[in-house]
Amino acid sequence: MQQQPQLFKDASQHALADATLRTNFRGAMDFLRNKRERVLDDAEFSSLSAQCEAIKQRCLSQLPALLEQLETRCQANGIQVHWAETPAQANEIIAAIADGCNATSAVKGKSMVTEEIGLNDYLGARGVECLESDMGEFIVQMAHEPPSHIIMPAIHKSAAQIARLFHEQLEGVDYTEDVDTLIGIGRSVLRGKFRHAHVGISGVNFAVAETGTLCLVENEGNGRMCTTVPPVHIAVTGIEKVVQWLQDVPPLLSLLTRSATGQPITTYFNMISGPRRPGEKDGPEQVHLVLLDNGRSNAFADEQLRKTLQCIRCGACMNHCPVYTRIGGHAYGTTYPGPIGKIISPHLLGLDATRDLPTASSLCGACEEVCPVRIPIPQLLQRLRAEYRSDEEGVMSGAGGGRSILEAGVWAGWAWACEHPGVYRLLTWIAGRMRSLVPWLPSAWKNGRTMPVPAARSFHHRYQQRKSRP
């Protein structure tokens, strides 16, 4: 996927004008929110989210040591561990593993990190067909589109659009909008691919440092097929997914599934602890783990921005965001859309490229209220806005890129006026007298809003008049 957050404003305007897209998202978001409400009461959510926040913060505070422990335990289990600082390095590592087993085909379970590094296109250019096996990912891959939601990739499509896609792209498939029939068709196509794939690729939901165990959460069974049927399994994950102990996983899993899809538990929970042992009848002959940084170390270095890494990728913030609900995921132009994408993407792509994303929020706080690990997304958005305008060196690429001498001068003058009551009163008096000119001033504010007009008399003036009345 070519990430283009620079086009966010134009893309969001286009999305707002698409009535079908808005209808699809409105219905899907309402459905997910209602399901979540049915399985999570406020008291339990408050208690569990506090526990999950503490777990993630404890693990992140020890991140370097836990990553080393994870590597040691995985190697002891027979898992080969690889480190990648950039997406390019991650792709090179995965391609080298595929070359090592003469692979020409791979099946992939749902993984946002592999979307982040553009793995499908990279392998495809080297003669390795990489087929998505998650049904939603299978649909968007067939449509040559990126996922629009981190949990439900094809949620922007209606049943009719999917039916038309299957009819046009799959040989011998009649047009039908019956969902069960469409799922059956997809499964029959994928079943043959699993049998003949040389490599299986998956993400990782939790990597347990204590035991060297890779945990994978899924509903369709495709993740288990990807990690057990092909002779080589490659797991790809960001470095923030490591947890200290196995006992850290149950509370995180409990809130992940209920926050994401409103399910008490997912259909499959896979715990991968190594390749096939002698005497075992199934499982891969090789297991590789690729640990990706890609800007995460920058977030880790700053105590406030480190909270970004607490995310467990449930997508609840998207389902409750008034902006995401109206424009969908593609308008953001990034792998991770919605509120969480606005705070992750600047670390991955730099603040210059993502400058419009932190401002695409009303700061209503709905995302923070439903976050299972209590990420203070509104506060982090304000921090990123300030970083982009700051004249001080920041921790991430592009910090200070939006600083304007004129804007800084205006704010400095405003601050000076506020510190001098006589000057402030004179300026408000002048503004009140010239208020009729304000609607005629050129301003981008008027593109979608009514221009605010200063009051004829300031509050201070009216208060003084009231006090002087007998």
Coordinates of C-alpha atoms in Angstrom, one line a residue:
M1 CA 0.0 0.0 0.0
Q2 CA 1.3 3.4 -0.9
Q3 CA 0.7 5.6 2.1
Q4 CA -0.4 9.1 1.2
P5 CA -1.6 11.0 4.3
Q6 CA -0.7 14.2 2.5
L7 CA -3.9 13.8 0.5
F8 CA -6.1 13.5 3.6
K9 CA -8.1 16.7 3.1
D10 CA -9.0 15.9 -0.5
A11 CA -9.7 12.3 0.3
S12 CA -11.9 13.1 3.2
Q13 CA -14.0 15.5 1.0
H14 CA -14.4 12.7 -1.5
A15 CA -15.4 10.2 1.1
L16 CA -18.0 12.6 2.6
A17 CA -19.6 13.0 -0.9
D18 CA -19.9 9.1 -1.2
A19 CA -23.4 8.3 0.1
T20 CA -22.9 4.5 -0.2
L21 CA -19.6 4.6 1.7
R22 CA -21.2 6.6 4.5
T23 CA -24.2 4.3 4.8
N24 CA -21.9 1.2 4.9
F25 CA -19.8 2.7 7.7
R26 CA -22.6 4.1 9.7
G27 CA -24.4 0.7 9.8
A28 CA -21.1 -1.2 10.5
M29 CA -20.0 1.1 13.3
D30 CA -23.4 1.0 15.0
F31 CA -23.4 -2.8 14.8
L32 CA -20.0 -3.1 16.4
R33 CA -20.8 -0.5 19.1
N34 CA -24.0 -2.2 20.1
K35 CA -22.3 -5.6 20.3
R36 CA -19.6 -4.2 22.5
E37 CA -22.1 -2.7 24.9
R38 CA -23.9 -6.0 25.3
V39 CA -20.8 -7.8 26.6
L40 CA -19.0 -5.1 28.6
D41 CA -20.6 -3.3 31.6
D42 CA -19.0 -0.2 33.0
A43 CA -17.8 -1.6 36.3
E44 CA -16.0 -4.6 34.7
F45 CA -14.6 -2.5 31.9
S46 CA -13.2 0.0 34.4
S47 CA -11.5 -2.7 36.5
L48 CA -10.1 -4.7 33.6
S49 CA -8.9 -1.6 31.6
A50 CA -7.0 -0.4 34.7
Q51 CA -5.4 -3.9 34.9
C52 CA -4.5 -4.0 31.2
E53 CA -3.1 -0.5 31.3
A54 CA -0.8 -1.5 34.2
I55 CA 0.3 -4.6 32.4
K56 CA 1.2 -2.7 29.2
Q57 CA 3.0 0.1 31.1
R58 CA 5.0 -2.4 33.1
C59 CA 6.0 -4.3 30.0
L60 CA 6.9 -1.2 28.1
S61 CA 9.0 0.1 31.0
Q62 CA 11.2 -3.0 30.6
L63 CA 10.9 -3.3 26.8
P64 CA 14.7 -3.6 25.9
A65 CA 15.2 -6.4 28.6
L66 CA 12.0 -8.2 27.6
L67 CA 12.9 -8.2 23.9
E68 CA 16.3 -9.8 24.8
Q69 CA 14.5 -12.4 27.0
L70 CA 12.0 -13.1 24.2
E71 CA 14.8 -13.7 21.7
T72 CA 16.6 -16.0 24.1
R73 CA 13.5 -18.1 24.9
C74 CA 12.4 -18.2 21.3
Q75 CA 15.8 -19.4 20.1
A76 CA 15.8 -22.1 22.9
N77 CA 12.4 -23.2 21.5
G78 CA 13.9 -23.5 18.0
I79 CA 12.4 -20.2 16.6
Q80 CA 14.8 -18.1 14.5
V81 CA 14.6 -14.4 15.5
H82 CA 15.4 -11.6 13.1
W83 CA 15.6 -7.8 13.9
A84 CA 14.4 -5.2 11.4
E85 CA 14.8 -1.4 12.0
T86 CA 12.9 -0.4 8.8
P87 CA 10.2 -1.8 6.6
A88 CA 12.9 -2.3 3.9
Q89 CA 15.0 -4.5 6.2
A90 CA 11.9 -6.5 7.2
N91 CA 11.0 -7.2 3.6
E92 CA 14.6 -8.2 2.8
I93 CA 14.6 -10.7 5.7
I94 CA 11.3 -12.2 4.7
A95 CA 12.3 -12.4 1.0
A96 CA 15.6 -14.1 2.0
I97 CA 13.8 -16.7 4.0
A98 CA 11.4 -17.4 1.1
D99 CA 14.4 -17.6 -1.3
G100 CA 16.0 -20.1 1.1
C101 CA 13.2 -22.6 0.6
N102 CA 12.6 -21.8 -3.1
A103 CA 9.2 -20.4 -2.3
T104 CA 6.9 -19.2 -5.1
S105 CA 3.7 -19.0 -3.1
A106 CA 2.8 -17.8 0.4
V107 CA -0.5 -17.6 2.4
K108 CA -0.8 -14.9 4.9
G109 CA -3.0 -14.5 8.0
K110 CA -4.3 -11.1 9.0
S111 CA -1.4 -8.9 9.9
M112 CA -1.4 -5.1 10.0
V113 CA 2.4 -5.0 10.4
T114 CA 2.8 -6.7 7.0
E115 CA 0.5 -4.1 5.6
E116 CA 2.7 -1.5 7.2
I117 CA 5.8 -2.8 5.4
G118 CA 4.0 -3.4 2.0
L119 CA 5.0 -7.1 2.1
N120 CA 2.6 -8.4 -0.6
D121 CA 3.9 -6.0 -3.3
Y122 CA 7.5 -6.7 -2.3
L123 CA 7.2 -10.4 -2.5
G124 CA 5.0 -10.2 -5.6
A125 CA 7.7 -8.2 -7.4
R126 CA 10.2 -11.1 -6.6
G127 CA 8.0 -13.8 -8.0
V128 CA 6.4 -15.0 -4.8
E129 CA 2.5 -14.9 -4.8
C130 CA 1.3 -13.8 -1.4
L131 CA -2.3 -14.6 -0.9
E132 CA -4.4 -13.1 1.9
S133 CA -6.4 -15.8 3.7
D134 CA -8.5 -13.7 6.1
M135 CA -11.8 -13.3 4.3
G136 CA -11.9 -9.6 4.7
E137 CA -8.3 -9.3 3.5
F138 CA -9.0 -11.7 0.7
I139 CA -11.8 -9.4 -0.5
V140 CA -9.8 -6.2 -0.4
Q141 CA -6.8 -7.9 -2.1
M142 CA -9.0 -9.0 -4.9
A143 CA -10.3 -5.4 -5.2
H144 CA -6.7 -4.0 -5.1
E145 CA -7.6 -1.9 -2.1
P146 CA -6.0 -1.5 1.3
P147 CA -7.9 -2.5 4.5
S148 CA -10.2 0.2 5.7
H149 CA -10.4 -1.0 9.3
I150 CA -7.7 -2.9 11.3
I151 CA -10.1 -5.6 12.5
M152 CA -12.6 -5.7 9.6
P153 CA -10.7 -4.8 6.4
A154 CA -13.6 -5.0 4.0
I155 CA -16.2 -3.3 6.2
H156 CA -16.6 -0.4 3.7
K157 CA -18.1 -2.8 1.1
S158 CA -21.8 -3.9 0.9
A159 CA -22.9 -7.4 0.2
A160 CA -23.8 -6.4 -3.4
Q161 CA -20.3 -4.9 -4.0
I162 CA -18.7 -8.1 -2.7
A163 CA -21.0 -10.3 -4.8
R164 CA -20.1 -8.3 -7.9
L165 CA -16.4 -8.6 -7.1
F166 CA -16.6 -12.4 -6.7
H167 CA -18.6 -12.8 -9.9
E168 CA -16.1 -10.7 -11.9
Q169 CA -12.8 -11.9 -10.4
L170 CA -13.4 -15.6 -9.7
E171 CA -13.9 -18.0 -12.6
G172 CA -17.2 -19.8 -12.7
V173 CA -18.8 -17.9 -9.8
D174 CA -22.4 -16.8 -10.3
Y175 CA -23.7 -13.5 -8.8
T176 CA -25.2 -14.0 -5.4
E177 CA -25.6 -11.8 -2.4
D178 CA -26.1 -14.7 0.0
V179 CA -23.3 -14.2 2.6
D180 CA -23.0 -17.9 3.5
T181 CA -22.6 -18.8 -0.1
L182 CA -20.0 -16.1 -0.6
I183 CA -18.0 -17.2 2.4
G184 CA -18.1 -20.8 1.1
I185 CA -16.8 -19.7 -2.3
G186 CA -13.9 -17.9 -0.6
R187 CA -13.0 -20.9 1.6
S188 CA -13.0 -23.3 -1.4
V189 CA -10.5 -21.0 -3.2
L190 CA -8.3 -20.7 -0.2
R191 CA -8.3 -24.3 0.8
G192 CA -6.3 -25.3 -2.3
K193 CA -3.9 -22.5 -1.7
F194 CA -3.1 -23.7 1.9
R195 CA -2.2 -27.1 0.6
H196 CA 0.3 -25.9 -1.9
A197 CA 1.8 -22.8 -0.2
H198 CA 5.6 -23.0 0.5
V199 CA 5.4 -20.3 3.3
G200 CA 2.8 -19.2 5.8
I201 CA 3.0 -15.7 7.2
S202 CA 1.2 -14.3 10.2
G203 CA 1.1 -11.5 12.7
V204 CA 1.5 -11.8 16.5
N205 CA -1.0 -10.4 19.0
F206 CA 1.2 -11.1 22.1
A207 CA 4.8 -12.3 22.3
V208 CA 5.5 -13.8 25.7
A209 CA 9.1 -13.2 26.9
E210 CA 8.8 -15.6 29.8
T211 CA 8.2 -18.7 27.6
G212 CA 9.0 -17.5 24.0
T213 CA 5.4 -18.1 23.0
L214 CA 3.8 -16.3 20.1
C215 CA 0.0 -15.8 20.6
L216 CA -2.3 -15.3 17.6
V217 CA -6.0 -14.4 17.9
E218 CA -8.4 -15.1 15.1
N219 CA -11.9 -16.3 14.2
E220 CA -11.7 -18.1 10.8
G221 CA -9.1 -20.8 11.4
N222 CA -7.0 -19.3 8.6
G223 CA -4.3 -18.2 11.1
R224 CA -3.9 -21.8 12.3
M225 CA -3.7 -23.0 8.7
C226 CA -1.1 -20.4 7.8
T227 CA 1.0 -21.3 10.8
T228 CA 0.8 -25.1 10.6
V229 CA 0.3 -26.3 7.0
P230 CA 3.2 -24.7 5.0
P231 CA 6.6 -26.0 5.9
V232 CA 7.9 -22.6 6.8
H233 CA 6.1 -20.1 9.2
I234 CA 7.2 -16.5 9.4
A235 CA 5.6 -14.4 12.2
V236 CA 6.0 -10.6 11.8
T237 CA 5.3 -8.2 14.6
G238 CA 6.2 -4.8 16.1
I239 CA 8.5 -4.7 19.1
E240 CA 5.7 -3.3 21.3
K241 CA 3.8 -6.6 21.3
V242 CA 6.0 -8.3 23.9
V243 CA 4.5 -9.1 27.3
Q244 CA 6.5 -10.2 30.3
W245 CA 4.6 -13.2 31.6
L246 CA 2.1 -15.7 30.3
Q247 CA -0.4 -14.6 33.0
D248 CA -0.4 -11.1 31.4
V249 CA -2.2 -12.5 28.3
P250 CA -5.7 -13.5 29.7
P251 CA -6.9 -10.0 30.8
L252 CA -5.5 -8.4 27.6
L253 CA -7.2 -11.1 25.5
S254 CA -10.5 -10.7 27.4
L255 CA -10.7 -7.0 26.6
L256 CA -9.3 -7.3 23.1
T257 CA -12.0 -9.6 21.8
R258 CA -14.9 -7.8 23.5
S259 CA -13.6 -4.3 22.5
A260 CA -13.0 -5.4 18.9
T261 CA -16.0 -7.4 17.8
G262 CA -18.2 -7.7 20.9
Q263 CA -17.2 -11.4 21.3
P264 CA -16.6 -12.9 24.8
I265 CA -13.8 -15.0 23.1
T266 CA -12.6 -15.6 19.6
T267 CA -13.0 -18.9 17.9
Y268 CA -9.3 -19.7 17.8
F269 CA -6.4 -18.7 20.1
N270 CA -3.1 -20.1 18.9
M271 CA 0.0 -20.4 21.0
I272 CA 3.1 -21.1 18.9
S273 CA 6.1 -22.3 20.8
G274 CA 8.4 -23.6 18.1
P275 CA 8.7 -25.8 14.9
R276 CA 7.5 -29.3 14.6
R277 CA 9.4 -31.7 17.0
P278 CA 10.5 -35.2 16.1
G279 CA 7.5 -37.6 16.3
E280 CA 4.9 -34.8 15.8
K281 CA 2.6 -35.3 12.8
D282 CA 2.0 -31.6 11.8
G283 CA 3.4 -28.2 12.2
P284 CA 6.0 -26.2 10.2
E285 CA 9.6 -27.4 9.9
Q286 CA 10.9 -23.8 10.4
V287 CA 9.5 -20.9 12.5
H288 CA 10.9 -17.4 12.1
L289 CA 10.0 -14.3 14.1
V290 CA 10.7 -10.9 12.6
L291 CA 10.7 -8.0 15.1
L292 CA 10.1 -4.6 13.5
D293 CA 11.0 -1.2 15.0
N294 CA 10.0 1.3 12.3
G295 CA 9.8 4.4 14.5
R296 CA 8.6 2.6 17.6
S297 CA 11.9 3.3 19.4
N298 CA 11.3 7.0 19.0
A299 CA 7.9 6.7 20.7
F300 CA 9.5 4.5 23.4
A301 CA 12.1 7.2 24.2
D302 CA 9.5 9.8 25.2
E303 CA 7.5 9.0 28.4
Q304 CA 4.3 10.6 27.2
L305 CA 4.4 9.3 23.6
R306 CA 5.3 5.8 24.8
K307 CA 1.6 5.4 25.7
T308 CA 1.0 5.1 22.0
L309 CA 2.7 1.7 22.2
Q310 CA 0.1 0.4 24.7
C311 CA -2.3 -0.3 21.8
I312 CA -3.5 -3.9 21.4
R313 CA -5.1 -3.1 18.0
C314 CA -8.8 -3.7 18.9
G315 CA -10.1 -0.9 16.8
A316 CA -12.7 0.3 19.4
C317 CA -11.5 3.9 19.1
M318 CA -12.3 3.8 15.3
N319 CA -15.8 2.4 16.0
H320 CA -16.6 5.2 18.3
C321 CA -14.9 8.1 16.4
P322 CA -17.3 10.6 14.8
V323 CA -14.7 11.5 12.2
Y324 CA -13.8 7.9 11.2
T325 CA -17.5 6.9 11.1
R326 CA -18.1 9.5 8.5
I327 CA -15.1 9.3 6.2
G328 CA -14.0 5.6 6.7
G329 CA -10.4 4.3 6.7
H330 CA -9.1 4.9 3.2
A331 CA -9.3 8.7 3.5
Y332 CA -6.5 8.7 6.0
G333 CA -4.0 7.3 3.5
T334 CA -2.2 5.3 6.1
T335 CA -2.0 1.7 7.2
Y336 CA -3.5 2.5 10.6
P337 CA -6.6 4.8 10.2
G338 CA -8.8 6.5 12.8
P339 CA -7.8 7.9 16.2
I340 CA -5.0 5.3 16.9
G341 CA -3.7 5.9 13.4
K342 CA -3.4 9.6 14.0
I343 CA -1.0 9.0 16.9
I344 CA 0.9 5.9 15.5
S345 CA 1.4 7.2 11.9
P346 CA 3.5 10.2 12.8
H347 CA 6.1 7.9 14.4
L348 CA 6.1 5.7 11.3
L349 CA 6.0 8.3 8.5
G350 CA 7.1 11.6 10.2
L351 CA 5.1 14.6 11.3
D352 CA 5.6 16.4 8.0
A353 CA 3.8 13.7 6.0
T354 CA 1.0 13.3 8.6
R355 CA 0.6 16.9 9.6
D356 CA -3.2 17.0 8.9
L357 CA -4.1 13.8 10.8
P358 CA -3.7 15.1 14.5
T359 CA -6.0 18.0 13.6
A360 CA -8.7 15.7 12.2
S361 CA -10.3 15.3 15.6
S362 CA -12.9 17.1 17.6
L363 CA -11.1 16.0 20.8
C364 CA -14.5 14.7 22.0
G365 CA -12.7 12.0 24.1
A366 CA -14.8 9.0 22.9
C367 CA -11.7 7.1 21.8
E368 CA -10.1 7.4 25.2
E369 CA -13.3 6.3 27.0
V370 CA -13.5 3.0 25.1
C371 CA -9.8 2.3 24.9
P372 CA -9.1 -1.0 26.8
V373 CA -5.6 0.1 27.8
R374 CA -6.5 3.7 28.5
I375 CA -4.4 5.4 25.9
P376 CA -5.0 9.2 26.3
I377 CA -5.5 9.8 22.6
P378 CA -6.8 13.4 22.8
Q379 CA -3.8 14.5 24.9
L380 CA -1.4 12.8 22.5
L381 CA -3.1 14.5 19.6
Q382 CA -2.6 17.9 21.2
R383 CA 1.0 17.0 21.9
L384 CA 1.5 16.1 18.2
R385 CA -0.1 19.4 17.1
A386 CA 2.2 21.3 19.4
E387 CA 5.3 19.3 18.2
Y388 CA 4.6 20.2 14.6
R389 CA 4.4 23.9 15.4
S390 CA 7.2 23.9 18.0
D391 CA 10.5 25.7 17.6
E392 CA 12.2 23.1 19.8
E393 CA 13.8 19.9 18.6
G394 CA 11.3 17.1 19.0
V395 CA 11.7 13.3 19.3
M396 CA 10.2 12.5 15.9
S397 CA 10.9 13.3 12.3
G398 CA 9.2 16.4 11.1
A399 CA 8.9 18.1 14.5
G400 CA 8.8 21.9 14.1
G401 CA 8.1 21.5 10.3
G402 CA 4.9 23.5 10.6
R403 CA 6.3 26.5 12.5
S404 CA 5.4 29.8 11.0
I405 CA 7.2 33.0 12.0
L406 CA 4.0 35.0 11.3
E407 CA 1.8 32.7 13.4
A408 CA 4.4 32.6 16.2
G409 CA 4.5 36.4 16.1
V410 CA 0.7 36.7 16.3
W411 CA 0.6 34.4 19.3
A412 CA 3.4 36.2 21.0
G413 CA 1.6 39.5 20.4
W414 CA -1.6 38.0 21.8
A415 CA 0.2 36.8 24.9
W416 CA 1.8 40.2 25.4
A417 CA -1.6 42.0 25.0
C418 CA -3.2 39.6 27.5
E419 CA -0.5 40.5 30.1
H420 CA -1.3 44.2 29.7
P421 CA -5.0 44.9 30.6
G422 CA -5.1 48.4 29.1
V423 CA -3.9 47.1 25.7
Y424 CA -6.3 44.2 25.9
R425 CA -9.3 46.4 26.5
L426 CA -8.3 48.7 23.7
L427 CA -8.0 45.8 21.2
T428 CA -11.4 44.3 22.2
W429 CA -12.9 47.8 21.9
I430 CA -11.5 48.2 18.4
A431 CA -12.7 44.6 17.5
G432 CA -16.2 45.4 18.7
R433 CA -16.4 48.6 16.5
M434 CA -15.1 46.8 13.4
R435 CA -17.1 43.6 13.8
S436 CA -19.2 44.2 10.7
L437 CA -16.0 43.8 8.6
V438 CA -15.1 40.4 10.0
P439 CA -17.4 38.3 7.7
W440 CA -15.6 39.8 4.7
L441 CA -12.1 38.9 5.8
P442 CA -10.4 36.1 3.7
S443 CA -10.1 33.0 5.8
A444 CA -10.0 29.2 5.3
W445 CA -12.3 29.0 8.4
K446 CA -15.2 30.0 6.2
N447 CA -14.9 27.0 3.9
G448 CA -17.1 24.8 6.1
R449 CA -18.1 27.1 9.0
T450 CA -19.8 30.4 9.8
M451 CA -17.2 33.1 10.6
P452 CA -17.4 34.1 14.3
V453 CA -18.1 37.8 14.9
P454 CA -16.7 39.6 17.9
A455 CA -19.3 40.9 20.4
A456 CA -20.2 44.6 20.2
R457 CA -19.1 45.0 23.8
S458 CA -16.6 42.8 25.7
F459 CA -17.6 40.9 28.8
H460 CA -15.4 43.1 30.8
H461 CA -17.1 46.2 29.5
R462 CA -20.6 44.8 30.2
Y463 CA -19.6 43.7 33.7
Q464 CA -18.3 47.2 34.5
Q465 CA -21.5 48.8 33.2
R466 CA -23.6 46.4 35.3
K467 CA -21.6 47.1 38.4
S468 CA -22.1 50.9 37.9
R469 CA -25.9 50.6 37.9
P470 CA -27.5 51.8 41.1

